[in-house]
CSV table of C-alpha atoms and ligand atoms in Angstrom, one decimal:
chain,number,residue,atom,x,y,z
A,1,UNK,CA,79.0,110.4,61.9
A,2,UNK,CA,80.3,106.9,63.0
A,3,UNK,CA,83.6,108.0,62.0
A,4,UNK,CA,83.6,110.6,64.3
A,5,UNK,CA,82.8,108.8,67.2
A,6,UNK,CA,85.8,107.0,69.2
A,7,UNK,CA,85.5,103.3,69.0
A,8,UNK,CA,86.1,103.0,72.9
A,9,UNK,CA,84.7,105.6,74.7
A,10,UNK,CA,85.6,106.1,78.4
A,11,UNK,CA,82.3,107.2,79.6
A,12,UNK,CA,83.0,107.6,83.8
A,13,UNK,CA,86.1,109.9,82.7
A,14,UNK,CA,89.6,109.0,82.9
A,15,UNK,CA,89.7,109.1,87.3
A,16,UNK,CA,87.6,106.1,86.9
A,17,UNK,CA,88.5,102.2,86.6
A,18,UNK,CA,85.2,101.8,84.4
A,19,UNK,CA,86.3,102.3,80.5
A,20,UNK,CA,84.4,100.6,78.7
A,21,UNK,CA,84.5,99.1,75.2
A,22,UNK,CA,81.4,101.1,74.0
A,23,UNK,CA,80.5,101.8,70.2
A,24,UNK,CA,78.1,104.8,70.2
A,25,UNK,CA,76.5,104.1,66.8
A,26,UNK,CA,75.1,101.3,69.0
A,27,UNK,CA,73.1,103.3,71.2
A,28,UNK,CA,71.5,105.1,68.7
A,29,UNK,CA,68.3,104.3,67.6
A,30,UNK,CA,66.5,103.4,70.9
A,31,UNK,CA,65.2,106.4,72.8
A,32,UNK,CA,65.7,104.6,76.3
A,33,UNK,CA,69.2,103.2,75.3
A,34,UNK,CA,70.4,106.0,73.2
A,35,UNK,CA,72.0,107.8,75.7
A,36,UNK,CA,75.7,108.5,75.7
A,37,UNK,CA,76.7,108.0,79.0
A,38,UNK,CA,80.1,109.9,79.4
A,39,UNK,CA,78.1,113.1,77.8
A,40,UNK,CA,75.4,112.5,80.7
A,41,UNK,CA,77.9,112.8,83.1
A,42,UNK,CA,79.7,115.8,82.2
A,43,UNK,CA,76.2,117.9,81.5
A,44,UNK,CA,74.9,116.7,84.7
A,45,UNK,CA,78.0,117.2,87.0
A,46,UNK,CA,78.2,120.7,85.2
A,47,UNK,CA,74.9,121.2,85.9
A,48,UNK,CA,74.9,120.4,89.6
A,49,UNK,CA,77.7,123.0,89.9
A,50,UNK,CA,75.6,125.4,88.6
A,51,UNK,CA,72.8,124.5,90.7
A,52,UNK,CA,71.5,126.9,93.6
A,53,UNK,CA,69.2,125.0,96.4
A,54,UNK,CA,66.2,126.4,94.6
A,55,UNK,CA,67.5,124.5,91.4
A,56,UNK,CA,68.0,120.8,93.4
A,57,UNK,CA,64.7,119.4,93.1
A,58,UNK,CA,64.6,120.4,89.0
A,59,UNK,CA,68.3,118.5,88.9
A,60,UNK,CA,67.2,115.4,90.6
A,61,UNK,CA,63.8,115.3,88.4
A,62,UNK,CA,66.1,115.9,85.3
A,63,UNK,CA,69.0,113.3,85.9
A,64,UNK,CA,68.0,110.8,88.4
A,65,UNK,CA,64.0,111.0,88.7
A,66,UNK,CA,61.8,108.7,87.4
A,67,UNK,CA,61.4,109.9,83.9
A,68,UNK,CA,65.2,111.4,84.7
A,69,UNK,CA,67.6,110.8,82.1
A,70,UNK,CA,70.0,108.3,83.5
A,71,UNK,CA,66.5,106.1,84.7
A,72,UNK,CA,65.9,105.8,81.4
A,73,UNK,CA,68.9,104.6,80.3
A,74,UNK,CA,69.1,102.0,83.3
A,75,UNK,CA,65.5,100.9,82.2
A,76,UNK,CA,67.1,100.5,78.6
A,77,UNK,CA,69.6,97.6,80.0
A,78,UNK,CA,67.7,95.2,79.1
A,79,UNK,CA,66.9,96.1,75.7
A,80,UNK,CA,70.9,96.2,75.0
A,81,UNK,CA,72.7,93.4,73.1
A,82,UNK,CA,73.2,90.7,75.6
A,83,UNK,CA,77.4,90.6,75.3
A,84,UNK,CA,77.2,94.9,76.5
A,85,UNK,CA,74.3,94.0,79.0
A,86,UNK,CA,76.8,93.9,82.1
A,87,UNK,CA,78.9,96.3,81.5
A,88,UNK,CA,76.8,98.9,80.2
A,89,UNK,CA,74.3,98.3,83.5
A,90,UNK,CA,77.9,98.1,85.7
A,91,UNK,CA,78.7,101.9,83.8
A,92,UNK,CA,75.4,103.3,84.2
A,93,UNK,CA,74.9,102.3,88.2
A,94,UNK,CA,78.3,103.4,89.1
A,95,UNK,CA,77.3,106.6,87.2
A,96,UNK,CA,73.6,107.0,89.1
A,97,UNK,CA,76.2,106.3,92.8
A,98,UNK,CA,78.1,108.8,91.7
A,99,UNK,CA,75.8,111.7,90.4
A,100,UNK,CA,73.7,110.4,94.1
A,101,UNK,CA,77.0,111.3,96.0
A,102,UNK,CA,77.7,114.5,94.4
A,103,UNK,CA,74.7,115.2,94.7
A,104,UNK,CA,74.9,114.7,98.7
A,105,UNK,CA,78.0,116.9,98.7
A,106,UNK,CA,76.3,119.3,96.4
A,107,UNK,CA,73.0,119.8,98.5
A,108,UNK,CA,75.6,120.4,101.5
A,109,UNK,CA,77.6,122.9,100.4
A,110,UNK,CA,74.4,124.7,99.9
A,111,UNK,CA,73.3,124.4,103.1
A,112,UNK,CA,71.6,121.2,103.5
A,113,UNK,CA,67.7,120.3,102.2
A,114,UNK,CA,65.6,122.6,101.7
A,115,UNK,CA,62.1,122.1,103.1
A,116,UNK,CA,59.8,120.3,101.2
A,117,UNK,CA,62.7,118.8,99.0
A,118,UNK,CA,63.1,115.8,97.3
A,119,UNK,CA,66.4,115.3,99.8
A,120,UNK,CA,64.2,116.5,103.0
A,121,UNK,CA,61.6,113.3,102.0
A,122,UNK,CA,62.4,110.4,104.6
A,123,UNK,CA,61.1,107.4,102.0
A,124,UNK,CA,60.8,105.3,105.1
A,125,UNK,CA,57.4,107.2,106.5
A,126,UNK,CA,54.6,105.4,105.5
A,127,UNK,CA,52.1,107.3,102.2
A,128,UNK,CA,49.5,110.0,103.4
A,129,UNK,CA,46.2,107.8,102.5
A,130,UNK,CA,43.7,109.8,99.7
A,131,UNK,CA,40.4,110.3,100.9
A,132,UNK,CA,38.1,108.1,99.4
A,133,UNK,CA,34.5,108.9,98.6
A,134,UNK,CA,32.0,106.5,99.4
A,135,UNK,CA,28.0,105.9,98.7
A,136,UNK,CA,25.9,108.3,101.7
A,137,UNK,CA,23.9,105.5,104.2
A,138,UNK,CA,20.6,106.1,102.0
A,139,UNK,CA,21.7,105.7,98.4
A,140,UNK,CA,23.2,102.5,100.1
A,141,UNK,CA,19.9,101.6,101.6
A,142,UNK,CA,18.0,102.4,98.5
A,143,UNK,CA,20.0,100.3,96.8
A,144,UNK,CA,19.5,97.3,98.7
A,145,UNK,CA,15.8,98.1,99.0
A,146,UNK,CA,15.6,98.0,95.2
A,147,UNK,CA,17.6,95.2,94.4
A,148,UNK,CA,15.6,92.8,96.8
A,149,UNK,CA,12.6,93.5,95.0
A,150,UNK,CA,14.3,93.6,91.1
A,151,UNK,CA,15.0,89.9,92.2
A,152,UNK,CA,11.4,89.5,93.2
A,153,UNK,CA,10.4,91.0,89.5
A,154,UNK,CA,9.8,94.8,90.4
A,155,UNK,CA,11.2,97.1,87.8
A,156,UNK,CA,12.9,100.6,88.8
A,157,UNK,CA,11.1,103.8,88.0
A,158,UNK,CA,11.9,107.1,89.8
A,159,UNK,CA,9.5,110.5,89.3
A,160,UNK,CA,9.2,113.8,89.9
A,161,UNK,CA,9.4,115.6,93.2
A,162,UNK,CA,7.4,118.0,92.3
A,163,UNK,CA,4.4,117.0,91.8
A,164,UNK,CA,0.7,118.2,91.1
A,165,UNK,CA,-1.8,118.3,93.6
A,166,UNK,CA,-4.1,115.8,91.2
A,167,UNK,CA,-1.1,112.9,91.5
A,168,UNK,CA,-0.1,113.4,95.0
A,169,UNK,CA,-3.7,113.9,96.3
A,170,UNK,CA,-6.7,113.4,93.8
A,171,UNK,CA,-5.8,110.5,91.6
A,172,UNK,CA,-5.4,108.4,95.1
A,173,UNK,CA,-9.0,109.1,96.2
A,174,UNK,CA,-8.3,112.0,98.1
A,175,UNK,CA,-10.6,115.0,96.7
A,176,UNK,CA,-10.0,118.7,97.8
A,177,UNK,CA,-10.8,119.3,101.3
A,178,UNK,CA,-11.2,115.8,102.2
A,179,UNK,CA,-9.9,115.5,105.5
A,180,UNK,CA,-7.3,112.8,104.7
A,181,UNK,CA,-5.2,116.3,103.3
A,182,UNK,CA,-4.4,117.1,107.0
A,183,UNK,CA,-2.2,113.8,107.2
A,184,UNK,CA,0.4,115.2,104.5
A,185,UNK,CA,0.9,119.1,104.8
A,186,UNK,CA,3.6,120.1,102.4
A,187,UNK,CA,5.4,123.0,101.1
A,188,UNK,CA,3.6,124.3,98.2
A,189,UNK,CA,5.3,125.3,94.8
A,190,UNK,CA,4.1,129.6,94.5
A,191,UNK,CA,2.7,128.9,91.0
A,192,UNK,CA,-1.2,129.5,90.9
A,193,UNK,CA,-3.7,128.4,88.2
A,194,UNK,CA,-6.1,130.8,86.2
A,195,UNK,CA,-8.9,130.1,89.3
A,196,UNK,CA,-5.8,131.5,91.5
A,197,UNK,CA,-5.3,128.0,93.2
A,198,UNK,CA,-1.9,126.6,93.7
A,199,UNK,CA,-1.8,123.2,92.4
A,200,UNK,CA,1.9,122.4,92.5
A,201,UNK,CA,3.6,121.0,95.6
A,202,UNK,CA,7.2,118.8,97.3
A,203,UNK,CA,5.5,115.7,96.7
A,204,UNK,CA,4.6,114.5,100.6
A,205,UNK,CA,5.2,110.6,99.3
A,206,UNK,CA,6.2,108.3,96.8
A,207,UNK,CA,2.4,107.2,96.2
A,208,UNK,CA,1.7,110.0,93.2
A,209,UNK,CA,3.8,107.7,90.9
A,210,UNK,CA,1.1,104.8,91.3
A,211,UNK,CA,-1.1,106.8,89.2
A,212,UNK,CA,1.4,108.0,87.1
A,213,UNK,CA,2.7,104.7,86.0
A,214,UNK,CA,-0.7,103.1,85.6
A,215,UNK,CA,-2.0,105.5,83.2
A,216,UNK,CA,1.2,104.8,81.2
A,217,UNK,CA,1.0,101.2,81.1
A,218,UNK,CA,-1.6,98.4,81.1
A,219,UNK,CA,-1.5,95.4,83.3
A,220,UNK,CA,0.5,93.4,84.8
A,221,UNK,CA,2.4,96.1,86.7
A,222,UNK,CA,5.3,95.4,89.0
A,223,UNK,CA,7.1,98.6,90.1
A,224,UNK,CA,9.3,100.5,93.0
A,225,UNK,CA,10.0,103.9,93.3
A,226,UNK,CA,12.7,105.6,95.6
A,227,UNK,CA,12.7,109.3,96.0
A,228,UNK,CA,12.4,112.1,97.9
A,229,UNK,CA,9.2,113.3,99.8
A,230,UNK,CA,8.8,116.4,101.7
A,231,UNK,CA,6.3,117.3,104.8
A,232,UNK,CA,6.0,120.6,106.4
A,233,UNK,CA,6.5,119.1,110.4
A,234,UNK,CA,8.3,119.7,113.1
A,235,UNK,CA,11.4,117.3,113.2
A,236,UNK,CA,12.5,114.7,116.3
A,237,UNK,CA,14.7,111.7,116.5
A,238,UNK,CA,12.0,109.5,113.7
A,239,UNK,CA,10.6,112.5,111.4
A,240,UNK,CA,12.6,114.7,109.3
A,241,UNK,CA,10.9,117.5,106.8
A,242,UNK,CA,12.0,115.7,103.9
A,243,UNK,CA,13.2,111.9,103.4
A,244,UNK,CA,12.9,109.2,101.2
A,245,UNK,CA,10.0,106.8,100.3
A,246,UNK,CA,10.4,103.3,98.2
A,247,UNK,CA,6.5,103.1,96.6
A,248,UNK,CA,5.7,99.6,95.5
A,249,UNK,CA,2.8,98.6,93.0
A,250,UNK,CA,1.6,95.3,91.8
A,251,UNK,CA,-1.6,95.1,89.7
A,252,UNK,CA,-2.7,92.3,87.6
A,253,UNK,CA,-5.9,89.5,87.6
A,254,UNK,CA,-6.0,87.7,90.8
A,255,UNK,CA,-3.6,89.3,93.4
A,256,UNK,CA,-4.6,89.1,96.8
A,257,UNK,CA,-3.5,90.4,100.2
A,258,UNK,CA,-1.5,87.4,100.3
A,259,UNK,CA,0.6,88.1,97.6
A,260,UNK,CA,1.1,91.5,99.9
A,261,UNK,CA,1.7,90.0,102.8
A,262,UNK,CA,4.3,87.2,101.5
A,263,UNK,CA,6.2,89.7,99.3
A,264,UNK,CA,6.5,92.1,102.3
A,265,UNK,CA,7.9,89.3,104.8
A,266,UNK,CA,10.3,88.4,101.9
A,267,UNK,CA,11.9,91.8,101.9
A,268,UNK,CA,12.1,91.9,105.5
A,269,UNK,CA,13.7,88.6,105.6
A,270,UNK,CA,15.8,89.6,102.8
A,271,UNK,CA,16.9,93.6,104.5
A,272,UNK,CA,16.6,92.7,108.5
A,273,UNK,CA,17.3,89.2,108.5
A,274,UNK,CA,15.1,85.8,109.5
A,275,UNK,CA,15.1,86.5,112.9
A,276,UNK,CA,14.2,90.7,113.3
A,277,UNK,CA,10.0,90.5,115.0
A,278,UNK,CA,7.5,92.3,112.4
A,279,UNK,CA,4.4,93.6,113.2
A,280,UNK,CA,1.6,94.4,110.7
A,281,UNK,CA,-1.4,96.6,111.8
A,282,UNK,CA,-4.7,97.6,110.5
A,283,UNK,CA,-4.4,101.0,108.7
A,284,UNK,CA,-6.4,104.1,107.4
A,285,UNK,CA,-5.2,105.4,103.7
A,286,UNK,CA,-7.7,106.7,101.3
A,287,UNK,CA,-5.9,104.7,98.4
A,288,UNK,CA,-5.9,101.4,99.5
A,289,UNK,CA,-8.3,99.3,101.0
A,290,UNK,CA,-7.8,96.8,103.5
A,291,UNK,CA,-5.1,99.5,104.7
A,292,UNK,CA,-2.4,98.0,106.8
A,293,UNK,CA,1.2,99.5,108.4
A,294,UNK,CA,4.4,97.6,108.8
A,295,UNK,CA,6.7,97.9,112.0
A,296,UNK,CA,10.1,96.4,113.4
A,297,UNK,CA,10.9,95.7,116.4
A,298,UNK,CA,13.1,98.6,117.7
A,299,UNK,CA,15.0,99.2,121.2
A,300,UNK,CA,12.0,97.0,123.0
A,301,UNK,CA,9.4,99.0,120.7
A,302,UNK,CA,8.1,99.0,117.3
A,303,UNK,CA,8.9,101.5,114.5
A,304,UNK,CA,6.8,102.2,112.1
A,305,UNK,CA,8.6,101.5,108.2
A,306,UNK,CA,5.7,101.9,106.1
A,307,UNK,CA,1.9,101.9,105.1
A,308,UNK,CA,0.6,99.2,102.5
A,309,UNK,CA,-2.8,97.5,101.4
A,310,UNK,CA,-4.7,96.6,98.5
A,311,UNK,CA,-5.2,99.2,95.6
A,312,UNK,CA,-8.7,101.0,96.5
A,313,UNK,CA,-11.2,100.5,93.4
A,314,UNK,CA,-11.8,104.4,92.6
A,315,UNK,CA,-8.3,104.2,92.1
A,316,UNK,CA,-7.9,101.4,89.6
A,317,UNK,CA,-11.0,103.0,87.7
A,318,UNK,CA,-9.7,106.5,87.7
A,319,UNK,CA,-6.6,105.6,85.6
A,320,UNK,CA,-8.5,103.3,83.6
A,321,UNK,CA,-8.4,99.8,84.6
A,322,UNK,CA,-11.2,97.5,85.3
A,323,UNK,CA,-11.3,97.0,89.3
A,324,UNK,CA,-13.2,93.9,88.5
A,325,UNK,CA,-11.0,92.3,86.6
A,326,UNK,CA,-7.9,93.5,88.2
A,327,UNK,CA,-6.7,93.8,91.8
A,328,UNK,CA,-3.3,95.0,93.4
A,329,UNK,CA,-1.3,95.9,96.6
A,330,UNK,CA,1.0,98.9,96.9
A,331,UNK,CA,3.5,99.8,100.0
A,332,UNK,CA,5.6,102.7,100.8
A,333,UNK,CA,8.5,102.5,103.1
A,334,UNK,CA,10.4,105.1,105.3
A,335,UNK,CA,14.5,104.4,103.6
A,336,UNK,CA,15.8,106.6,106.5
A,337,UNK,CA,13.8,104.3,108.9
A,338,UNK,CA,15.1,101.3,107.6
A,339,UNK,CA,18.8,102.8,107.9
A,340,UNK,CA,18.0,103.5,111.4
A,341,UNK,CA,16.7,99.6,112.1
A,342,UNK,CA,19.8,98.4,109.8
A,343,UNK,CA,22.7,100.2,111.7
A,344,UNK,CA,21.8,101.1,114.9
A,345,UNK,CA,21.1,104.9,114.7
A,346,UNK,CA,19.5,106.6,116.9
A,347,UNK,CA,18.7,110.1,115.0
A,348,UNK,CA,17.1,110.5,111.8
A,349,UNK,CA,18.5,113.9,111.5
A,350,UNK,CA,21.9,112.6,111.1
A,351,UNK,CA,21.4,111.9,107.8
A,352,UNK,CA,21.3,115.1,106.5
A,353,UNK,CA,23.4,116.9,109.0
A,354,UNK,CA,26.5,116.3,106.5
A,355,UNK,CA,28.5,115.2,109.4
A,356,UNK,CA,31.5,113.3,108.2
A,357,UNK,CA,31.8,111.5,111.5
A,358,UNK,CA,28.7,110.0,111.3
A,359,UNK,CA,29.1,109.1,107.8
A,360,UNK,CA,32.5,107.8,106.9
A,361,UNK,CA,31.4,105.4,109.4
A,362,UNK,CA,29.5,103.5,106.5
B,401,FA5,C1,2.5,107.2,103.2
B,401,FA5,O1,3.3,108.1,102.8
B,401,FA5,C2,1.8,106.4,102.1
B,401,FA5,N1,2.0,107.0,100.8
B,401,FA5,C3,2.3,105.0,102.2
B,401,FA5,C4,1.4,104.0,101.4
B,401,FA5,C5,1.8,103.7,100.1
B,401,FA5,C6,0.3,103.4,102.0
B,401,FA5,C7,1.0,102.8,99.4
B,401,FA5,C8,-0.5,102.6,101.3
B,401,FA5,C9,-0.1,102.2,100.0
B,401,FA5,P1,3.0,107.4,105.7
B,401,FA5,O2,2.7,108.8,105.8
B,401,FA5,O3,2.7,106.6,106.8
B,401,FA5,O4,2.3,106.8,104.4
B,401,FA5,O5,4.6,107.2,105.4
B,401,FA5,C10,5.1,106.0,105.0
B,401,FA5,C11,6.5,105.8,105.7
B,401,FA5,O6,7.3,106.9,105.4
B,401,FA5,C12,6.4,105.8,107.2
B,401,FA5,O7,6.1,104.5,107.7
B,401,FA5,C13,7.8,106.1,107.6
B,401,FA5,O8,8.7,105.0,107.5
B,401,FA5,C14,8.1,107.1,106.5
B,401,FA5,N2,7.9,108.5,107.0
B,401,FA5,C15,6.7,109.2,107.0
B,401,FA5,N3,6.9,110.4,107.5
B,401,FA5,C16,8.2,110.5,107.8
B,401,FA5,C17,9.0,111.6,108.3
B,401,FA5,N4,8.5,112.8,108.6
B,401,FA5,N5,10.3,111.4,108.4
B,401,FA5,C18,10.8,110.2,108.1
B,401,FA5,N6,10.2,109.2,107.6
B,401,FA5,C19,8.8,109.3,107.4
């Protein structure tokens, strides 16, 4: 083969004032510097004769794009023997002007550009930005709900949504027909028992999970629980049909309602900042007694985030632990609320109206 090949090789064509002193069994060997430079040149020129406006954007992509064959031999300067460096790069730019102006002349005989190619791009414009997802304003709050308190030693548990009637109502000292049901009407699951009773509903709170987790696990217990809740009523600018609850638990020997109350001004400090006014108010919940609820200060008034108190004895005993040995708070807070007190918003119903006004703004 080397025999074959001319020992000077004038690779622009004899018009041109760049002959070179090139030895092809050189090139070989090197995918990006193996390229015979005079043979590119006549292929490519012959090709972009050939060419129709249809064929333009295939020619460019071929010869002169970015995996084109003449890029990669301009990428394979450097990889040359360092006496060929210059004029092999010299060659091989005077080649890529010269396929670029016949090229020019080529796409004008035809016509000029054709829409949408390579030649109709002005490189000048500035990139069309890609969309970018981003987190929705309650996974975000979630998230910082939950990691103040993993940094105050609560693990993360999530559980079901739906739910039997004995977590979300019984197990928390609420008994069928006790009057305490009428606070949480929900949508109820159309699956009935043997005595023809439904017992499976949308969980109406976080609070079944307190049970749940305490019948798993002996003390100490440090827990919160995002998720979903539903509630069959009617919706305004603070109450939505579903939303999402953080529970909290803490049982062990020797909590007291101060450990409640200092853990609860720590988050607050931690999610609204030092200065945001909190108000905490006596409360009625079957499963927890003292019972309090926890407001911010909101537009001049006060909005409710969530209900707390100590762990009511009937429900320490009915999972199993000893209510005189062991005492604990629990809390469940409003995340859409807290969003709302965070940022300003006026609506709870925004969150779920899948408006991407409202929510690329966070
Ligand atoms: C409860 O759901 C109790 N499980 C909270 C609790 C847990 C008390 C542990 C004691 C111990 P309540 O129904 O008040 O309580 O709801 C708690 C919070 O959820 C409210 O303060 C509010 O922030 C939010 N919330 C309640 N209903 C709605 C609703 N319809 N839309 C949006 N947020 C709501």
């Amino acid at each position: 083969m080397a025999g074959q090949v001319p020992a000077k090789v004038d690779i622009i064509g004899a018009s041109s004032e760049l002959n070179l002193n090139l030895d092809h069994t050189r090139l070989m060997g090197n995918p990006k510097i193996d390229v015979p430079l005079a043979e590119l040149r006549a292929e490519a020129l012959r090709a972009l004769g050939a060419c129709t406006a249809a064929d333009i954007d295939g020619w460019l992509a071929r010869y002169l794009g970015r995996k084109g064959e003449l890029t990669l031999a301009l990428r394979g300067i450097a990889e040359r023997p360092a006496d060929e460096r210059r004029d092999f790069g010299a060659a091989a730019n005077a080649l890529k002007d010269e396929l670029e102006a016949a090229l020019a002349r080529r796409v004008e005989e035809l016509g000029g550009p054709a829409k949408g190619s390579v030649e109709a791009l002005d490189v000048t414009l500035p990139g069309r930005r890609s969309l970018q997802g981003r987190l929705h304003p309650t996974t975000r709050t979630i998230r910082d709900i939950t990691s103040a308190f993993s940094s105050m030693g609560f693990q993360v548990v999530e559980g079901p949504e739906v739910e039997y009637d004995h977590y979300n109502f019984s197990a928390l000292n609420i008994p069928e027909d006790h009057p305490a049901r009428d606070m949480w009407d929900t949508l109820w699951v159309d699956r009935a028992d043997a005595d023809g009773r439904r017992r499976m509903l949308m969980r109406t709170h976080t609070s079944p999970m307190q049970a749940r987790i305490m019948e798993r696990q002996k003390p100490p217990v440090r827990v919160v629980v995002p998720g979903r809740c539903y509630r069959y009523e009617a919706t305004d600018a603070t109450h939505e049909w579903h939303f999402h609850q953080v529970e909290g638990l803490a049982v062990a020997e020797g909590i007291t309602f101060a450990d409640l109350k200092g853990t609860l001004l720590e988050f607050a400090r931690r999610i609204f900042g030092a200065d945001r006014k909190v108000r905490f108010r006596c409360d009625y919940f079957p499963f927890v007694e003292p019972g309090v609820d926890m407001a911010i200060d909101w537009k001049g008034r006060w909005l409710e985030i969530m209900g707390a108190g100590m762990v009511h004895p009937r429900v320490l005993s009915g999972v199993g632990y000893d209510p005189e040995r062991y005492t604990g708070f629990a809390f469940g807070m409003g995340v859409e609320r807290i969003a709302m007190l965070r940022h300003g918003i006026d609506d709870i119903r925004q969150f779920a109206a899948n408006d991407l006004r409202f929510l690329s703004q966070f």
